[in-house]
C-alpha positions as a Markdown table, in Angstrom:
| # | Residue | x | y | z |
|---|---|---|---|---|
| 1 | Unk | -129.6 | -20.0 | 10.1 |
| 2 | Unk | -126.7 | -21.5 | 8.6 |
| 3 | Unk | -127.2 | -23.0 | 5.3 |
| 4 | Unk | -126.3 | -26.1 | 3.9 |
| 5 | Unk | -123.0 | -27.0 | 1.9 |
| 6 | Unk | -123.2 | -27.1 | -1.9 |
| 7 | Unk | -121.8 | -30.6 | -2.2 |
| 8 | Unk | -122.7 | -33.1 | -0.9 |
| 9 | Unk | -120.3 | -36.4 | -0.4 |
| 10 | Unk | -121.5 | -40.3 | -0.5 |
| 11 | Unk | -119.4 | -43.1 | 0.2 |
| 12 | Unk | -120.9 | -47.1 | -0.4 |
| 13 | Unk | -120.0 | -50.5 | -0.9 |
| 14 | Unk | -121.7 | -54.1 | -1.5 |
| 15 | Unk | -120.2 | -57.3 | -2.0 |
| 16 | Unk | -122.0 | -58.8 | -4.1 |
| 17 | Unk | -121.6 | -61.4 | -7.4 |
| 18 | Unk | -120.8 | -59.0 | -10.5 |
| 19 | Unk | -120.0 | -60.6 | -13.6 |
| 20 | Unk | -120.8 | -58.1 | -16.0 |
| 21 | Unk | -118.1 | -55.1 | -15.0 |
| 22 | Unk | -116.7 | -54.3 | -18.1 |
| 23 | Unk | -119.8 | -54.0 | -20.1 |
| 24 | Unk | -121.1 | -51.6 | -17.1 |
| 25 | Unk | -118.4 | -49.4 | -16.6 |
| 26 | Unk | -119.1 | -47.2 | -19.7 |
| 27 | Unk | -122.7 | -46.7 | -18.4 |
| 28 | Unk | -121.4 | -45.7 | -15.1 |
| 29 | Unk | -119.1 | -43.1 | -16.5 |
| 30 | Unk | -121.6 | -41.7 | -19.0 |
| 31 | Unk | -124.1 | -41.5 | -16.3 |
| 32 | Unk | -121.8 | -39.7 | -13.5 |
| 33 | Unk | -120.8 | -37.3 | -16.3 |
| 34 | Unk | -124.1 | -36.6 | -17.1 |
| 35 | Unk | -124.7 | -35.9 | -13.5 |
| 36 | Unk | -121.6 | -33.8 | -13.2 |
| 37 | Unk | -120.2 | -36.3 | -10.2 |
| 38 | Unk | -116.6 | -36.5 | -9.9 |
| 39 | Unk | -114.5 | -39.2 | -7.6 |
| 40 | Unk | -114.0 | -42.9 | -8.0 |
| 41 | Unk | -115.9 | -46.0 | -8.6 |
| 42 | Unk | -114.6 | -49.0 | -8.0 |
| 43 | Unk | -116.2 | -52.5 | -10.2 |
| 44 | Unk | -115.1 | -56.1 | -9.1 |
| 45 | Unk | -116.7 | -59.2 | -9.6 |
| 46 | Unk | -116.9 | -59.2 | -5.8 |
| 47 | Unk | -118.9 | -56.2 | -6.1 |
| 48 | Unk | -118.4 | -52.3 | -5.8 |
| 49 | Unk | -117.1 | -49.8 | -3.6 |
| 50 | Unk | -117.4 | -45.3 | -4.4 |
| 51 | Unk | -116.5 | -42.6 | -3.4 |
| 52 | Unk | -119.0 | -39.4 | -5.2 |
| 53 | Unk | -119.2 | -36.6 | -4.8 |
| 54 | Unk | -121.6 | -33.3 | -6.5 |
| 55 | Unk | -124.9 | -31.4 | -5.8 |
| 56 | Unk | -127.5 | -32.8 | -4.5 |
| 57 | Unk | -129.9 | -33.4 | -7.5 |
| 58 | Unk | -126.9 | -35.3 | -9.3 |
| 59 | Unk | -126.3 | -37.2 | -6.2 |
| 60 | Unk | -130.0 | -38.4 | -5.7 |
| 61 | Unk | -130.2 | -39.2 | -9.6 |
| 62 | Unk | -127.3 | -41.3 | -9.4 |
| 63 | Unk | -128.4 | -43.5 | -6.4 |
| 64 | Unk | -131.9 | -44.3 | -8.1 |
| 65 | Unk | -130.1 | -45.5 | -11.0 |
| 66 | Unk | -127.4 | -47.5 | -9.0 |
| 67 | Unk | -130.5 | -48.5 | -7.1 |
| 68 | Unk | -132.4 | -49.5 | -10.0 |
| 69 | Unk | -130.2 | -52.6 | -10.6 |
| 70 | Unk | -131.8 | -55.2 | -7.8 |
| 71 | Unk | -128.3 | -56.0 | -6.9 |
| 72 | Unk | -127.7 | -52.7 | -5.5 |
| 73 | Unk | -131.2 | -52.6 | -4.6 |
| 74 | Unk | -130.4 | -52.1 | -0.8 |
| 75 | Unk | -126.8 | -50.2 | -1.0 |
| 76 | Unk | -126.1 | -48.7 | 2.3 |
| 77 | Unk | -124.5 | -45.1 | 1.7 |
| 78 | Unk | -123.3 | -42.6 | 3.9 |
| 79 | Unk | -123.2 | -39.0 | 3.4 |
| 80 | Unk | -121.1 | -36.1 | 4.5 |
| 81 | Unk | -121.1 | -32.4 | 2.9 |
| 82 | Unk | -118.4 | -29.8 | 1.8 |
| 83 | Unk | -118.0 | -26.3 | 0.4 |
| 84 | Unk | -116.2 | -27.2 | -2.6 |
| 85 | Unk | -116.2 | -30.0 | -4.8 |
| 86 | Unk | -113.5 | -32.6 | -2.8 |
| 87 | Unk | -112.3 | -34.8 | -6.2 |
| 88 | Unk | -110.7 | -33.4 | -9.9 |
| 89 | Unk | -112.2 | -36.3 | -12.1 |
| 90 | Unk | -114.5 | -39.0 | -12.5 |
| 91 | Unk | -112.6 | -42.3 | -12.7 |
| 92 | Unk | -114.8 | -45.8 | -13.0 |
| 93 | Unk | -111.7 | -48.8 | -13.1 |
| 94 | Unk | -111.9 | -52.6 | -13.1 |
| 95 | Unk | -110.5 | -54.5 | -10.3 |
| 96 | Unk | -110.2 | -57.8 | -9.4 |
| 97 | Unk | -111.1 | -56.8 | -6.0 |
| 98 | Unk | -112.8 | -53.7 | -4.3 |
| 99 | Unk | -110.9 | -54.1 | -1.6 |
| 100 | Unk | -107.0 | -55.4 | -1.8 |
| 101 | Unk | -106.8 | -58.7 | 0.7 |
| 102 | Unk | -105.3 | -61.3 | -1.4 |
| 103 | Unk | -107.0 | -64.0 | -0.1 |
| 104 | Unk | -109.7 | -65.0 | -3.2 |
| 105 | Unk | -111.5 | -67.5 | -1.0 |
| 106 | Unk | -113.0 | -64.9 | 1.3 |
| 107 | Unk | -116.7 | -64.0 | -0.5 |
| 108 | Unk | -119.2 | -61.6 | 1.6 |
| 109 | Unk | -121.9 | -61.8 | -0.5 |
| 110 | Unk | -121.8 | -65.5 | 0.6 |
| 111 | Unk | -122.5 | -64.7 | 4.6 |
| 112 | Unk | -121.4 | -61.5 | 6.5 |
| 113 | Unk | -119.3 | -61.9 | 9.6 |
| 114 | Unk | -121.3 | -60.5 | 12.5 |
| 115 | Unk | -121.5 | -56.5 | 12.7 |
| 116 | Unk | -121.8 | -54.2 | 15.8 |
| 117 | Unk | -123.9 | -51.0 | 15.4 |
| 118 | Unk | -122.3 | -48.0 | 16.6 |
| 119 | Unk | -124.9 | -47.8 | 19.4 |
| 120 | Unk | -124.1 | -50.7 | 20.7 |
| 121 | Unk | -120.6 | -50.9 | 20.5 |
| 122 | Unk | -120.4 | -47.4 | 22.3 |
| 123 | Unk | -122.8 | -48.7 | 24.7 |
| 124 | Unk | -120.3 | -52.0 | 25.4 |
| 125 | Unk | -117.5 | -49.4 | 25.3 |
| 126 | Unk | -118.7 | -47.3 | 28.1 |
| 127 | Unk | -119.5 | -50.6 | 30.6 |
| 128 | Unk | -116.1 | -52.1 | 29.5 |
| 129 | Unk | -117.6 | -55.4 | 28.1 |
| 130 | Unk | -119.8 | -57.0 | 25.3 |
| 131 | Unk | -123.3 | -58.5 | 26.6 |
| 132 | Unk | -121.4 | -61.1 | 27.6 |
| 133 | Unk | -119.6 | -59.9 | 29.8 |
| 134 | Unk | -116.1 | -60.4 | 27.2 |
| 135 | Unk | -113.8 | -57.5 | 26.9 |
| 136 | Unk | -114.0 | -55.7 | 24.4 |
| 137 | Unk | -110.5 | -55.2 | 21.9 |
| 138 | Unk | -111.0 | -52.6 | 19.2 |
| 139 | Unk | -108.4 | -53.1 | 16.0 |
| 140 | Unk | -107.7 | -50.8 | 13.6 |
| 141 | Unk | -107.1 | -52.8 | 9.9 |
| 142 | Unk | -106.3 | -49.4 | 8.1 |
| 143 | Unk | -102.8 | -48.3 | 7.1 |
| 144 | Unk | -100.9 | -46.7 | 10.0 |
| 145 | Unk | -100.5 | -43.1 | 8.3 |
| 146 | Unk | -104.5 | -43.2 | 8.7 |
| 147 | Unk | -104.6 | -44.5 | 12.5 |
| 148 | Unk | -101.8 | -41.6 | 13.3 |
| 149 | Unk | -104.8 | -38.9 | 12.2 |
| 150 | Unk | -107.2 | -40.4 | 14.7 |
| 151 | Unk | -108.9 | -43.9 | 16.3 |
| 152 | Unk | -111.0 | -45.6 | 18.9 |
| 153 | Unk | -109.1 | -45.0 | 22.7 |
| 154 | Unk | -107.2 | -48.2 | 23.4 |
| 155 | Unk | -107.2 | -49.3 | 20.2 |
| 156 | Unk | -104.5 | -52.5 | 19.2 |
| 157 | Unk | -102.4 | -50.9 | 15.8 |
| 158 | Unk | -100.7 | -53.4 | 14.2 |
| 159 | Unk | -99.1 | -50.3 | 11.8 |
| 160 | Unk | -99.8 | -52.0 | 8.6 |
| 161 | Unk | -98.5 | -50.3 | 5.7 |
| 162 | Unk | -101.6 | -51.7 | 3.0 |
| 163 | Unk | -104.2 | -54.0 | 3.4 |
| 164 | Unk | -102.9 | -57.2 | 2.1 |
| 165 | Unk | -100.5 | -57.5 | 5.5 |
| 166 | Unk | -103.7 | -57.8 | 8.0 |
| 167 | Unk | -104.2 | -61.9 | 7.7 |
| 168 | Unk | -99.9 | -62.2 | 8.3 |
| 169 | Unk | -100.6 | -59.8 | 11.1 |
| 170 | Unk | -103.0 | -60.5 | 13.0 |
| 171 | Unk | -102.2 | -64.9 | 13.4 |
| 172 | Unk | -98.8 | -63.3 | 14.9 |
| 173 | Unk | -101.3 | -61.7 | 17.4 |
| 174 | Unk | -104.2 | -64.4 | 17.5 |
| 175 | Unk | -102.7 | -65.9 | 21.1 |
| 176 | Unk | -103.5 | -62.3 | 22.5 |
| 177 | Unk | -106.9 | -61.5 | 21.2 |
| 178 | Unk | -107.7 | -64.9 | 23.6 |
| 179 | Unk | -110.8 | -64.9 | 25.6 |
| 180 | Unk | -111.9 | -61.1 | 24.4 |
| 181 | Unk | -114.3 | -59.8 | 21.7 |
| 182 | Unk | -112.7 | -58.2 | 19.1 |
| 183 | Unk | -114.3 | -55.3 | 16.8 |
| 184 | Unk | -112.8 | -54.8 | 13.9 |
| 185 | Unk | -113.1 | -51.3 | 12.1 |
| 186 | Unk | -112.2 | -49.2 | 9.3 |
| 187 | Unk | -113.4 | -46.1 | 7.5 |
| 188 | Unk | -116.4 | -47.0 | 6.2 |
| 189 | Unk | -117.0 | -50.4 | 6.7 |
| 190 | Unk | -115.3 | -52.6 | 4.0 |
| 191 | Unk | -112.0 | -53.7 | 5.0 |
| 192 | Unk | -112.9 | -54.0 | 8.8 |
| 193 | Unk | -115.8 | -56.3 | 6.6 |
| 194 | Unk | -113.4 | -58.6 | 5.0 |
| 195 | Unk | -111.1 | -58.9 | 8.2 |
| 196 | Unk | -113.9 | -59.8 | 10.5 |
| 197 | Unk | -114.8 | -62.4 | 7.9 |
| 198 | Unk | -111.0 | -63.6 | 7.7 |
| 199 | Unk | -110.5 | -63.8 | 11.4 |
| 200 | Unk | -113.7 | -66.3 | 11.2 |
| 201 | Unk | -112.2 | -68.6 | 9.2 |
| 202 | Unk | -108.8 | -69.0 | 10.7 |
| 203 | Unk | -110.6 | -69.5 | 14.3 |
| 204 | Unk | -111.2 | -66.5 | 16.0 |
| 205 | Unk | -114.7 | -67.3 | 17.8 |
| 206 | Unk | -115.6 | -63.8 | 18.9 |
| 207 | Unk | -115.4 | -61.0 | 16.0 |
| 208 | Unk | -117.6 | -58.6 | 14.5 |
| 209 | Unk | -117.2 | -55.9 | 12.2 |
| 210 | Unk | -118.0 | -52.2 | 13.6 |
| 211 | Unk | -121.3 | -51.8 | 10.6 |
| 212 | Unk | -120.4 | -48.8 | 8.6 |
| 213 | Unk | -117.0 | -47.9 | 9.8 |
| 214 | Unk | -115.9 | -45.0 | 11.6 |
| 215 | Unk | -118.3 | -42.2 | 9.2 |
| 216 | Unk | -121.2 | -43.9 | 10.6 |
| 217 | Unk | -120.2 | -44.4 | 14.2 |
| 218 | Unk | -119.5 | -40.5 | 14.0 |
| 219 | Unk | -123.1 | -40.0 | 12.0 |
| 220 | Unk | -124.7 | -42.2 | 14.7 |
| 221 | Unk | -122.9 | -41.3 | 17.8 |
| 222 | Unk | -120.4 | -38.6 | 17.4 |
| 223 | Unk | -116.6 | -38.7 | 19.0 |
| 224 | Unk | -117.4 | -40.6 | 21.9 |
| 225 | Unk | -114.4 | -43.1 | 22.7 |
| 226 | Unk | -112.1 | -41.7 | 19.9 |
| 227 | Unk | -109.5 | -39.6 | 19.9 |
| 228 | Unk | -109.1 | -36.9 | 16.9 |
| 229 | Unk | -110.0 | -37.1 | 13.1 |
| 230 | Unk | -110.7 | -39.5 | 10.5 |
| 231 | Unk | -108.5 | -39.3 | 7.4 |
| 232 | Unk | -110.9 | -39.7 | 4.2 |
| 233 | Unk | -109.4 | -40.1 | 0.8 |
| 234 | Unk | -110.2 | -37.0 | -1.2 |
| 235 | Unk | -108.9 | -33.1 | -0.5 |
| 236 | Unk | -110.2 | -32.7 | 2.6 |
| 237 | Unk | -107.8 | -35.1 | 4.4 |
| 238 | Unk | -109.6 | -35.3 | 7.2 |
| 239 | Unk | -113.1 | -35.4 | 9.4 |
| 240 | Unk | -114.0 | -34.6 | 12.5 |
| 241 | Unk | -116.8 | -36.5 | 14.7 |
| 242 | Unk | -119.1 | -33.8 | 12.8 |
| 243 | Unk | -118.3 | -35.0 | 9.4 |
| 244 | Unk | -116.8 | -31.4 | 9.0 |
| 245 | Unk | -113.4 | -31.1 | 7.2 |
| 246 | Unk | -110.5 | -30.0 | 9.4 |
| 247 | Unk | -107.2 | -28.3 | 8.8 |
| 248 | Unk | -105.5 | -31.1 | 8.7 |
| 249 | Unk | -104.1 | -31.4 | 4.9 |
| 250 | Unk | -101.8 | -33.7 | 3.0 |
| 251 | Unk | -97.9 | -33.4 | 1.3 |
| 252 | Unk | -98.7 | -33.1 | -2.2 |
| 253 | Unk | -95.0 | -34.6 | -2.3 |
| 254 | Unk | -95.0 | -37.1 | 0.1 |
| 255 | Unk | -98.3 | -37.4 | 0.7 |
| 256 | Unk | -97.5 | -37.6 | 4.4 |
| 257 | Unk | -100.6 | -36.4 | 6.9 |
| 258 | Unk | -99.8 | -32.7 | 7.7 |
| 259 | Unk | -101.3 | -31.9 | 11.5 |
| 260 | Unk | -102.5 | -27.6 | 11.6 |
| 261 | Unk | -99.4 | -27.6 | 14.2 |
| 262 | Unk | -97.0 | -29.4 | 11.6 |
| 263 | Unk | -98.3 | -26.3 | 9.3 |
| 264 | Unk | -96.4 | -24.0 | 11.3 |
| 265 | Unk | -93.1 | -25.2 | 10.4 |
| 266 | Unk | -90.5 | -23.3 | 8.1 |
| 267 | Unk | -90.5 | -27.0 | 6.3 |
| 268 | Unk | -93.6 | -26.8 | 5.6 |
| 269 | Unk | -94.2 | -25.2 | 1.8 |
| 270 | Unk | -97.5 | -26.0 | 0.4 |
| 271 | Unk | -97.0 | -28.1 | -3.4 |
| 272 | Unk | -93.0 | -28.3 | -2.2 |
| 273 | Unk | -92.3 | -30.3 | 1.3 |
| 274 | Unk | -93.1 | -30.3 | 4.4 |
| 275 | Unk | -91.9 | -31.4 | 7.9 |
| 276 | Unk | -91.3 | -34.9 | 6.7 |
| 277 | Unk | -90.0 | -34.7 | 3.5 |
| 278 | Unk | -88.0 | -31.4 | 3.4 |
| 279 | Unk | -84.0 | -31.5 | 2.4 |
| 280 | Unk | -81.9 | -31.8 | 5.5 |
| 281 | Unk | -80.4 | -28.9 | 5.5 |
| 282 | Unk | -84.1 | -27.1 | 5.7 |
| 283 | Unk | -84.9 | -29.8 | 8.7 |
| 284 | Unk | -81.4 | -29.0 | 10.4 |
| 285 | Unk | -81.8 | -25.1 | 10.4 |
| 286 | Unk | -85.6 | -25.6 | 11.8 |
| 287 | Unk | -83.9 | -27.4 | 14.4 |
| 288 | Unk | -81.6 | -25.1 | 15.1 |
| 289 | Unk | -84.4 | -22.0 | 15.3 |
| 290 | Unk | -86.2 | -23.9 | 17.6 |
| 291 | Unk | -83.4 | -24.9 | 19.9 |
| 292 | Unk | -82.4 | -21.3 | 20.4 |
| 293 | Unk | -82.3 | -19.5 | 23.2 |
| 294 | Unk | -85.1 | -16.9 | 23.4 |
């Protein structure tokens, strides 16, 4: 029977009213230390949003403490597990949001736009419409280098570069989203949270958020209506619709997505470049070999 991975990986988020950041973030590093957790932890006084990673006793002890405060009470958290420990170091920062959108005014903890479970929205994916009888429009809000490593079939890509373009985005599109039901999405829930909310409030009548991103429509329902991985930010680049980490890596250089296939490539020198950041002459004479006659 195979066994278990030693570490195991949590991701979470809440929006919620959090006023005393700077006087917590001390405990939350001495506490994570203690624990021997490493990754990133982000405070706002909109709320917070981690990434943790360690063994399993160190995980647990940290989410009854979080959970200890009542305003993180009733966290959600999703889990995947790995081999090896996926982060170098424990960072806890101040932000002024968890999330980058620019747009102050838009508060979740004040009312959530409407979420989809991933049952359901597979469920209105295979028929082809919402209860309703709407078509359904999936849209991706993360950054395009993300999308390219995997998404929902027939998703709409706006190939945002950050966060902070989505609202200038999407009212250039909002005549085209017209009559449909639009699921927004995201890794694991937050930003897809905040655009949902967004599209709300500038008229878009028919929106919901897809509840706990892509990790928990592959926890709940596996790869059903997407095509390849998720890209995760920590060293294993990537997931597939197991939550297992793939081959797919990342240019320490250029930090460019590196596909197993891209791997192959003369250009491609682990810690030194790779197919889309090597010199020209390197990219010229892998041209050149593969244009040869064999």
């Amino acid at each position: 029977m195979q066994s278990t991975p030693e570490y195991v990986n949590i991701a979470a988020y809440k929006f919620i009213s959090f006023d005393d950041t700077a006087a917590k973030r001390p405990e939350f590093l001495a506490f994570c230390n203690a624990q021997e957790l490493k990754g990133t932890i982000l405070l706002s006084p909109e709320g917070i949003n981690l990434f943790l990673a360690g063994k399993r006793a160190g995980i647990d002890a940290f989410l009854s403490w979080l959970r200890a405060d009542p305003r993180f009470a009733d966290i959600p958290v999703k889990e995947s597990y790995s081999e090896k420990q996926p982060f170098n170091r424990m960072l806890v920062k101040l932000k002024a949001e968890i999330i980058t959108m620019k747009h102050p005014l838009i508060r979740p903890e004040l009312g959530r736009a409407p979420s989809v479970e991933p049952k359901t929205l597979k469920r209105w994916l295979d028929q082809g419409h919402d209860d309703g009888g709407k078509p359904v429009v999936m849209v991706d809000t993360r950054n395009a280098f993300e999308v390219d490593v995997g998404t929902f079939h027939d998703t709409i890509d706006y190939r945002i570069e950050k966060f902070s373009e989505f609202p200038d985005v999407i009212a250039a599109h909002k005549d085209e989203l017209e009559g449909k039901t639009v699921v927004t999405f995201c890794t694991g829930g937050i930003r897809c949270e905040k655009a949902a909310i967004h599209m709300h409030n500038v008229g878009f009548d028919s929106v919901y958020q897809l509840d706990g991103g892509i990790l928990k429509y592959f926890e709940e329902v596996g790869g059903e209506h997407y095509d390849g991985e998720c890209f995760v930010f920590d060293y294993r680049t990537s997931l597939n619709p197991q939550l297992q980490e793939t081959a797919t890596t990342q240019c320490f250089v250029c930090r460019h997505v590196v596909t197993p296939r891209e791997q192959l490539s003369p250009a491609y020198v682990p810690g030194k470049s790779c197919p889309h950041c090597a010199p020209q002459d390197v990219l010229a004479q892998v041209a050149g070999q593969s244009s040869a006659p064999v």
